[in-house]
PDB file of C-alpha atoms in Angstrom:
ATOM      1  CA  ALA J 419     -15.365 -66.589-109.583  1.00 96.00           C
ATOM      2  CA  ALA J 420     -16.315 -63.054-108.552  1.00 93.00           C
ATOM      3  CA  VAL J 421     -18.181 -62.516-111.817  1.00 95.00           C
ATOM      4  CA  TYR J 422     -20.153 -65.729-111.335  1.00 96.00           C
ATOM      5  CA  ASP J 423     -20.918 -64.698-107.753  1.00 94.00           C
ATOM      6  CA  ASN J 424     -22.224 -61.324-108.961  1.00 92.00           C
ATOM      7  CA  GLN J 425     -24.356 -63.113-111.552  1.00 95.00           C
ATOM      8  CA  GLY J 426     -25.853 -65.357-108.893  1.00 95.00           C
ATOM      9  CA  LYS J 427     -24.167 -68.438-110.385  1.00 97.00           C
ATOM     10  CA  TYR J 428     -22.944 -69.595-107.010  1.00 97.00           C
ATOM     11  CA  ASP J 429     -21.959 -73.154-107.917  1.00 97.00           C
ATOM     12  CA  ASP J 430     -19.746 -71.838-110.724  1.00 97.00           C
ATOM     13  CA  ALA J 431     -18.280 -69.225-108.387  1.00 97.00           C
ATOM     14  CA  LEU J 432     -17.464 -71.883-105.808  1.00 97.00           C
ATOM     15  CA  THR J 433     -15.818 -74.074-108.442  1.00 97.00           C
ATOM     16  CA  TRP J 434     -13.430 -71.296-109.438  1.00 98.00           C
ATOM     17  CA  TYR J 435     -12.796 -70.103-105.894  1.00 97.00           C
ATOM     18  CA  HIS J 436     -11.915 -73.654-104.847  1.00 97.00           C
ATOM     19  CA  LYS J 437      -9.465 -73.891-107.759  1.00 97.00           C
ATOM     20  CA  ALA J 438      -7.848 -70.650-106.600  1.00 97.00           C
ATOM     21  CA  LEU J 439      -7.862 -71.903-103.016  1.00 97.00           C
ATOM     22  CA  GLY J 440      -6.081 -75.117-104.035  1.00 97.00           C
ATOM     23  CA  ILE J 441      -3.330 -73.131-105.733  1.00 97.00           C
ATOM     24  CA  ARG J 442      -2.906 -70.701-102.848  1.00 96.00           C
ATOM     25  CA  GLU J 443      -2.844 -73.438-100.224  1.00 96.00           C
ATOM     26  CA  LYS J 444      -0.264 -75.371-102.244  1.00 97.00           C
ATOM     27  CA  LYS J 445       1.974 -72.408-103.089  1.00 97.00           C
ATOM     28  CA  LEU J 446       1.517 -70.149-100.053  1.00 97.00           C
ATOM     29  CA  GLY J 447       0.203 -72.418 -97.315  1.00 96.00           C
ATOM     30  CA  THR J 448      -3.036 -72.631 -95.396  1.00 95.00           C
ATOM     31  CA  ASP J 449      -2.089 -69.814 -93.025  1.00 95.00           C
ATOM     32  CA  HIS J 450      -1.139 -67.152 -95.570  1.00 97.00           C
ATOM     33  CA  PRO J 451      -3.167 -63.896 -95.743  1.00 97.00           C
ATOM     34  CA  ASP J 452      -3.787 -64.397 -99.488  1.00 96.00           C
ATOM     35  CA  THR J 453      -5.279 -67.795 -98.695  1.00 97.00           C
ATOM     36  CA  ALA J 454      -7.461 -66.119 -96.048  1.00 97.00           C
ATOM     37  CA  THR J 455      -8.757 -63.771 -98.741  1.00 96.00           C
ATOM     38  CA  ILE J 456     -10.076 -66.771-100.686  1.00 97.00           C
ATOM     39  CA  TYR J 457     -11.704 -68.088 -97.503  1.00 97.00           C
ATOM     40  CA  ASN J 458     -13.478 -64.740 -97.202  1.00 96.00           C
ATOM     41  CA  ASN J 459     -14.549 -64.870-100.841  1.00 97.00           C
ATOM     42  CA  ILE J 460     -15.974 -68.367-100.476  1.00 98.00           C
ATOM     43  CA  ALA J 461     -17.711 -67.268 -97.275  1.00 97.00           C
ATOM     44  CA  ALA J 462     -19.384 -64.446 -99.213  1.00 96.00           C
ATOM     45  CA  VAL J 463     -20.778 -66.958-101.714  1.00 97.00           C
ATOM     46  CA  TYR J 464     -22.089 -69.113 -98.871  1.00 98.00           C
ATOM     47  CA  ASP J 465     -23.653 -66.008 -97.347  1.00 97.00           C
ATOM     48  CA  ASN J 466     -25.358 -65.247-100.673  1.00 95.00           C
ATOM     49  CA  GLN J 467     -26.657 -68.815-100.738  1.00 96.00           C
ATOM     50  CA  GLY J 468     -28.035 -68.542 -97.212  1.00 96.00           C
ATOM     51  CA  LYS J 469     -25.501 -71.048 -95.876  1.00 97.00           C
ATOM     52  CA  TYR J 470     -24.735 -68.870 -92.886  1.00 98.00           C
ATOM     53  CA  ASP J 471     -23.007 -71.441 -90.692  1.00 98.00           C
ATOM     54  CA  ASP J 472     -20.603 -72.327 -93.513  1.00 98.00           C
ATOM     55  CA  ALA J 473     -20.003 -68.641 -94.187  1.00 98.00           C
ATOM     56  CA  LEU J 474     -19.239 -67.881 -90.548  1.00 98.00           C
ATOM     57  CA  LYS J 475     -16.924 -70.877 -90.273  1.00 98.00           C
ATOM     58  CA  LEU J 476     -14.800 -69.634 -93.189  1.00 97.00           C
ATOM     59  CA  CYS J 477     -14.885 -66.020 -92.015  1.00 97.00           C
ATOM     60  CA  HIS J 478     -13.542 -67.103 -88.648  1.00 97.00           C
ATOM     61  CA  LYS J 479     -10.887 -69.223 -90.365  1.00 97.00           C
ATOM     62  CA  ALA J 480      -9.809 -66.152 -92.356  1.00 97.00           C
ATOM     63  CA  LEU J 481      -9.955 -64.006 -89.234  1.00 97.00           C
ATOM     64  CA  GLU J 482      -7.681 -66.369 -87.332  1.00 97.00           C
ATOM     65  CA  ILE J 483      -5.087 -66.100 -90.111  1.00 97.00           C
ATOM     66  CA  TYR J 484      -5.307 -62.320 -90.387  1.00 97.00           C
ATOM     67  CA  GLU J 485      -5.057 -61.798 -86.639  1.00 97.00           C
ATOM     68  CA  LYS J 486      -2.065 -64.151 -86.414  1.00 97.00           C
ATOM     69  CA  LYS J 487      -0.193 -62.918 -89.485  1.00 97.00           C
ATOM     70  CA  LEU J 488      -1.239 -59.255 -89.782  1.00 96.00           C
ATOM     71  CA  GLY J 489      -2.471 -58.353 -86.314  1.00 95.00           C
ATOM     72  CA  THR J 490      -5.787 -57.424 -84.765  1.00 95.00           C
ATOM     73  CA  ASP J 491      -5.570 -53.843 -86.010  1.00 94.00           C
ATOM     74  CA  HIS J 492      -4.969 -54.493 -89.730  1.00 95.00           C
ATOM     75  CA  PRO J 493      -7.488 -53.316 -92.374  1.00 92.00           C
ATOM     76  CA  ASP J 494      -7.811 -56.896 -93.736  1.00 94.00           C
ATOM     77  CA  THR J 495      -8.791 -58.018 -90.248  1.00 96.00           C
ATOM     78  CA  ALA J 496     -11.389 -55.230 -90.189  1.00 95.00           C
ATOM     79  CA  THR J 497     -12.730 -56.369 -93.565  1.00 94.00           C
ATOM     80  CA  THR J 498     -13.294 -59.808 -92.091  1.00 96.00           C
ATOM     81  CA  TYR J 499     -15.097 -58.235 -89.125  1.00 97.00           C
ATOM     82  CA  ASN J 500     -17.395 -56.510 -91.635  1.00 96.00           C
ATOM     83  CA  ASN J 501     -17.924 -59.813 -93.453  1.00 96.00           C
ATOM     84  CA  ILE J 502     -18.909 -61.544 -90.216  1.00 98.00           C
ATOM     85  CA  ALA J 503     -21.263 -58.666 -89.449  1.00 98.00           C
ATOM     86  CA  ALA J 504     -22.901 -59.023 -92.868  1.00 97.00           C
ATOM     87  CA  VAL J 505     -23.659 -62.689 -92.211  1.00 98.00           C
ATOM     88  CA  TYR J 506     -25.203 -61.832 -88.844  1.00 98.00           C
ATOM     89  CA  ASP J 507     -27.220 -59.052 -90.473  1.00 97.00           C
ATOM     90  CA  ASN J 508     -28.554 -61.484 -93.080  1.00 96.00           C
ATOM     91  CA  GLN J 509     -29.507 -63.858 -90.252  1.00 97.00           C
ATOM     92  CA  GLY J 510     -31.410 -61.091 -88.489  1.00 97.00           C
ATOM     93  CA  LYS J 511     -28.920 -61.072 -85.606  1.00 98.00           C
ATOM     94  CA  TYR J 512     -28.641 -57.303 -85.650  1.00 98.00           C
ATOM     95  CA  ASP J 513     -26.947 -56.746 -82.304  1.00 97.00           C
ATOM     96  CA  ASP J 514     -24.207 -59.187 -83.276  1.00 98.00           C
ATOM     97  CA  ALA J 515     -23.901 -57.489 -86.668  1.00 98.00           C
ATOM     98  CA  LEU J 516     -23.481 -54.071 -85.069  1.00 98.00           C
ATOM     99  CA  THR J 517     -20.879 -55.394 -82.627  1.00 98.00           C
ATOM    100  CA  TRP J 518     -18.716 -56.671 -85.489  1.00 98.00           C
ATOM    101  CA  HIS J 519     -19.235 -53.547 -87.646  1.00 97.00           C
ATOM    102  CA  TYR J 520     -18.193 -51.310 -84.737  1.00 97.00           C
ATOM    103  CA  LYS J 521     -15.079 -53.445 -84.200  1.00 97.00           C
ATOM    104  CA  ALA J 522     -14.251 -52.976 -87.890  1.00 96.00           C
ATOM    105  CA  LEU J 523     -14.914 -49.244 -87.664  1.00 97.00           C
ATOM    106  CA  GLU J 524     -12.512 -48.868 -84.762  1.00 96.00           C
ATOM    107  CA  ILE J 525      -9.679 -50.421 -86.786  1.00 95.00           C
ATOM    108  CA  ILE J 526     -10.466 -48.711 -90.076  1.00 94.00           C
ATOM    109  CA  GLY J 527     -10.886 -45.315 -88.440  1.00 93.00           C
ATOM    110  CA  LYS J 528      -7.484 -45.619 -86.724  1.00 94.00           C
ATOM    111  CA  LYS J 529      -5.595 -47.071 -89.666  1.00 93.00           C
ATOM    112  CA  LEU J 530      -7.158 -45.264 -92.622  1.00 92.00           C
ATOM    113  CA  GLY J 531      -8.711 -42.204 -91.017  1.00 92.00           C
ATOM    114  CA  THR J 532     -12.260 -41.044 -90.477  1.00 91.00           C
ATOM    115  CA  ASP J 533     -12.507 -39.505 -93.970  1.00 92.00           C
ATOM    116  CA  HIS J 534     -11.405 -42.593 -95.914  1.00 92.00           C
ATOM    117  CA  PRO J 535     -13.847 -44.256 -98.351  1.00 90.00           C
ATOM    118  CA  HIS J 536     -13.471 -47.601 -96.535  1.00 90.00           C
ATOM    119  CA  THR J 537     -14.493 -45.894 -93.312  1.00 94.00           C
ATOM    120  CA  ALA J 538     -17.517 -44.463 -95.114  1.00 93.00           C
ATOM    121  CA  LEU J 539     -18.501 -47.895 -96.406  1.00 92.00           C
ATOM    122  CA  THR J 540     -18.413 -49.209 -92.840  1.00 95.00           C
ATOM    123  CA  TYR J 541     -20.636 -46.289 -91.808  1.00 96.00           C
ATOM    124  CA  ASN J 542     -23.030 -47.359 -94.559  1.00 94.00           C
ATOM    125  CA  ASN J 543     -22.896 -50.985 -93.376  1.00 95.00           C
ATOM    126  CA  ILE J 544     -23.878 -49.843 -89.891  1.00 97.00           C
ATOM    127  CA  ALA J 545     -26.710 -47.789 -91.368  1.00 97.00           C
ATOM    128  CA  LEU J 546     -28.013 -50.814 -93.261  1.00 96.00           C
ATOM    129  CA  VAL J 547     -28.282 -52.789 -90.023  1.00 97.00           C
ATOM    130  CA  TYR J 548     -30.243 -49.926 -88.482  1.00 97.00           C
ATOM    131  CA  ASP J 549     -32.449 -49.930 -91.605  1.00 95.00           C
ATOM    132  CA  ASN J 550     -33.142 -53.611 -91.072  1.00 95.00           C
ATOM    133  CA  GLN J 551     -34.037 -52.918 -87.441  1.00 96.00           C
ATOM    134  CA  GLY J 552     -36.435 -50.161 -88.487  1.00 95.00           C
ATOM    135  CA  LYS J 553     -34.315 -47.557 -86.659  1.00 96.00           C
ATOM    136  CA  TYR J 554     -34.460 -45.068 -89.509  1.00 94.00           C
ATOM    137  CA  ASP J 555     -33.262 -41.998 -87.578  1.00 93.00           C
ATOM    138  CA  ASP J 556     -30.055 -43.832 -86.695  1.00 96.00           C
ATOM    139  CA  ALA J 557     -29.802 -45.220 -90.216  1.00 96.00           C
ATOM    140  CA  LEU J 558     -30.120 -41.778 -91.785  1.00 95.00           C
ATOM    141  CA  GLU J 559     -27.370 -40.366 -89.568  1.00 95.00           C
ATOM    142  CA  TRP J 560     -24.944 -43.144 -90.528  1.00 96.00           C
ATOM    143  CA  HIS J 561     -25.918 -43.035 -94.210  1.00 95.00           C
ATOM    144  CA  TYR J 562     -25.357 -39.298 -94.252  1.00 95.00           C
ATOM    145  CA  LYS J 563     -21.942 -39.629 -92.598  1.00 95.00           C
ATOM    146  CA  ALA J 564     -21.034 -42.142 -95.309  1.00 95.00           C
ATOM    147  CA  PHE J 565     -22.408 -39.899 -98.053  1.00 95.00           C
ATOM    148  CA  ARG J 566     -20.404 -36.861 -96.920  1.00 93.00           C
ATOM    149  CA  ILE J 567     -17.140 -38.785 -97.097  1.00 94.00           C
ATOM    150  CA  ILE J 568     -17.827 -40.800-100.246  1.00 93.00           C
ATOM    151  CA  SER J 569     -19.130 -37.876-102.287  1.00 92.00           C
ATOM    152  CA  LYS J 570     -16.178 -35.716-101.231  1.00 92.00           C
ATOM    153  CA  GLN J 571     -13.518 -38.377-101.785  1.00 91.00           C
ATOM    154  CA  LEU J 572     -14.905 -40.162-104.843  1.00 91.00           C
ATOM    155  CA  GLY J 573     -17.355 -37.683-106.375  1.00 91.00           C
ATOM    156  CA  GLU J 574     -21.129 -37.633-106.624  1.00 87.00           C
ATOM    157  CA  ASN J 575     -21.214 -39.842-109.738  1.00 91.00           C
ATOM    158  CA  HIS J 576     -19.105 -42.669-108.345  1.00 92.00           C
ATOM    159  CA  PRO J 577     -20.924 -46.030-108.000  1.00 91.00           C
ATOM    160  CA  HIS J 578     -20.215 -46.142-104.239  1.00 89.00           C
ATOM    161  CA  THR J 579     -21.750 -42.685-103.838  1.00 91.00           C
ATOM    162  CA  ARG J 580     -24.828 -43.753-105.780  1.00 92.00           C
ATOM    163  CA  THR J 581     -25.158 -46.876-103.619  1.00 91.00           C
ATOM    164  CA  VAL J 582     -25.039 -44.790-100.441  1.00 92.00           C
ATOM    165  CA  ILE J 583     -27.599 -42.333-101.853  1.00 93.00           C
ATOM    166  CA  LYS J 584     -29.982 -45.175-102.711  1.00 92.00           C
ATOM    167  CA  SER J 585     -29.611 -46.639 -99.227  1.00 92.00           C
ATOM    168  CA  MET J 586     -30.169 -43.244 -97.646  1.00 93.00           C
ATOM    169  CA  GLN J 587     -33.183 -42.628 -99.866  1.00 92.00           C
ATOM    170  CA  TYR J 588     -34.692 -45.946 -98.769  1.00 91.00           C
ATOM    171  CA  ALA J 589     -34.267 -45.070 -95.082  1.00 92.00           C
ATOM    172  CA  TYR J 590     -35.704 -41.601 -95.671  1.00 92.00           C
ATOM    173  CA  SER J 591     -38.796 -42.956 -97.464  1.00 92.00           C
ATOM    174  CA  ALA J 592     -39.322 -45.649 -94.844  1.00 90.00           C
ATOM    175  CA  HIS J 593     -39.126 -43.060 -92.081  1.00 89.00           C
ATOM    176  CA  PHE J 594     -40.980 -40.095 -93.591  1.00 90.00           C
ATOM    177  CA  GLY J 595     -43.161 -41.761 -96.232  1.00 88.00           C
ATOM    178  CA  LYS J 596     -42.890 -42.102 -99.976  1.00 82.00           C
ATOM    179  CA  ASP J 597     -44.266 -38.635-100.651  1.00 82.00           C
ATOM    180  CA  ALA J 598     -41.601 -36.881 -98.573  1.00 86.00           C
ATOM    181  CA  ASP J 599     -39.044 -34.866-100.547  1.00 90.00           C
ATOM    182  CA  PHE J 600     -35.706 -36.652-100.156  1.00 91.00           C
ATOM    183  CA  THR J 601     -33.872 -34.275-102.486  1.00 88.00           C
ATOM    184  CA  GLU J 602     -34.923 -31.246-100.431  1.00 89.00           C
ATOM    185  CA  TRP J 603     -33.967 -32.994 -97.195  1.00 90.00           C
ATOM    186  CA  LEU J 604     -30.519 -33.898 -98.550  1.00 89.00           C
ATOM    187  CA  LYS J 605     -29.981 -30.366 -99.852  1.00 88.00           C
ATOM    188  CA  ASN J 606     -30.853 -28.918 -96.438  1.00 87.00           C
ATOM    189  CA  ARG J 607     -28.523 -31.397 -94.676  1.00 88.00           C
ATOM    190  CA  MET J 608     -25.671 -30.449 -96.990  1.00 85.00           C
ATOM    191  CA  GLU J 609     -26.184 -26.744 -96.204  1.00 82.00           C
ATOM    192  CA  ASP J 610     -25.957 -27.316 -92.426  1.00 73.00           C
TER     193      ASP J 610
END
């Protein structure tokens, strides 16, 4: 299902996710955290399809399970907060998106630490919302925070690091213009 989702074959992805959901609901129950994971996965497909109300409904269903079974300060709960934020971001509801990302950041920072790659990815998520708002100074700060952690923890050639660099480069070009020297700017930031 995840492969089909990544290929943009959403109907095929949903078919396989619903098969997995049927098994999990039957074997584990409708209120099991592993079942909630499938709800989140299906929600992501709906988000990709632009079916935001359906996506939010499933995210909240997953969230209810995670909060009940794992607690409000569990990393899986935080992941769902990030998923909800992503839907709001795609809807252009940026303040709502930031609220949910900051809730996720609070949990992830406490549970995994401020130098954990998952924390860095949440920093990058926050930066992307600021990008979408046209607040490029804020975006660059959050992208750079993400970059420092990701590049240190995973290395400069890791796919997550490259994703953060591309996002940061976009914000830099949007803010300073396409002719501005991103590489020089990044080098100077790293020397500070």
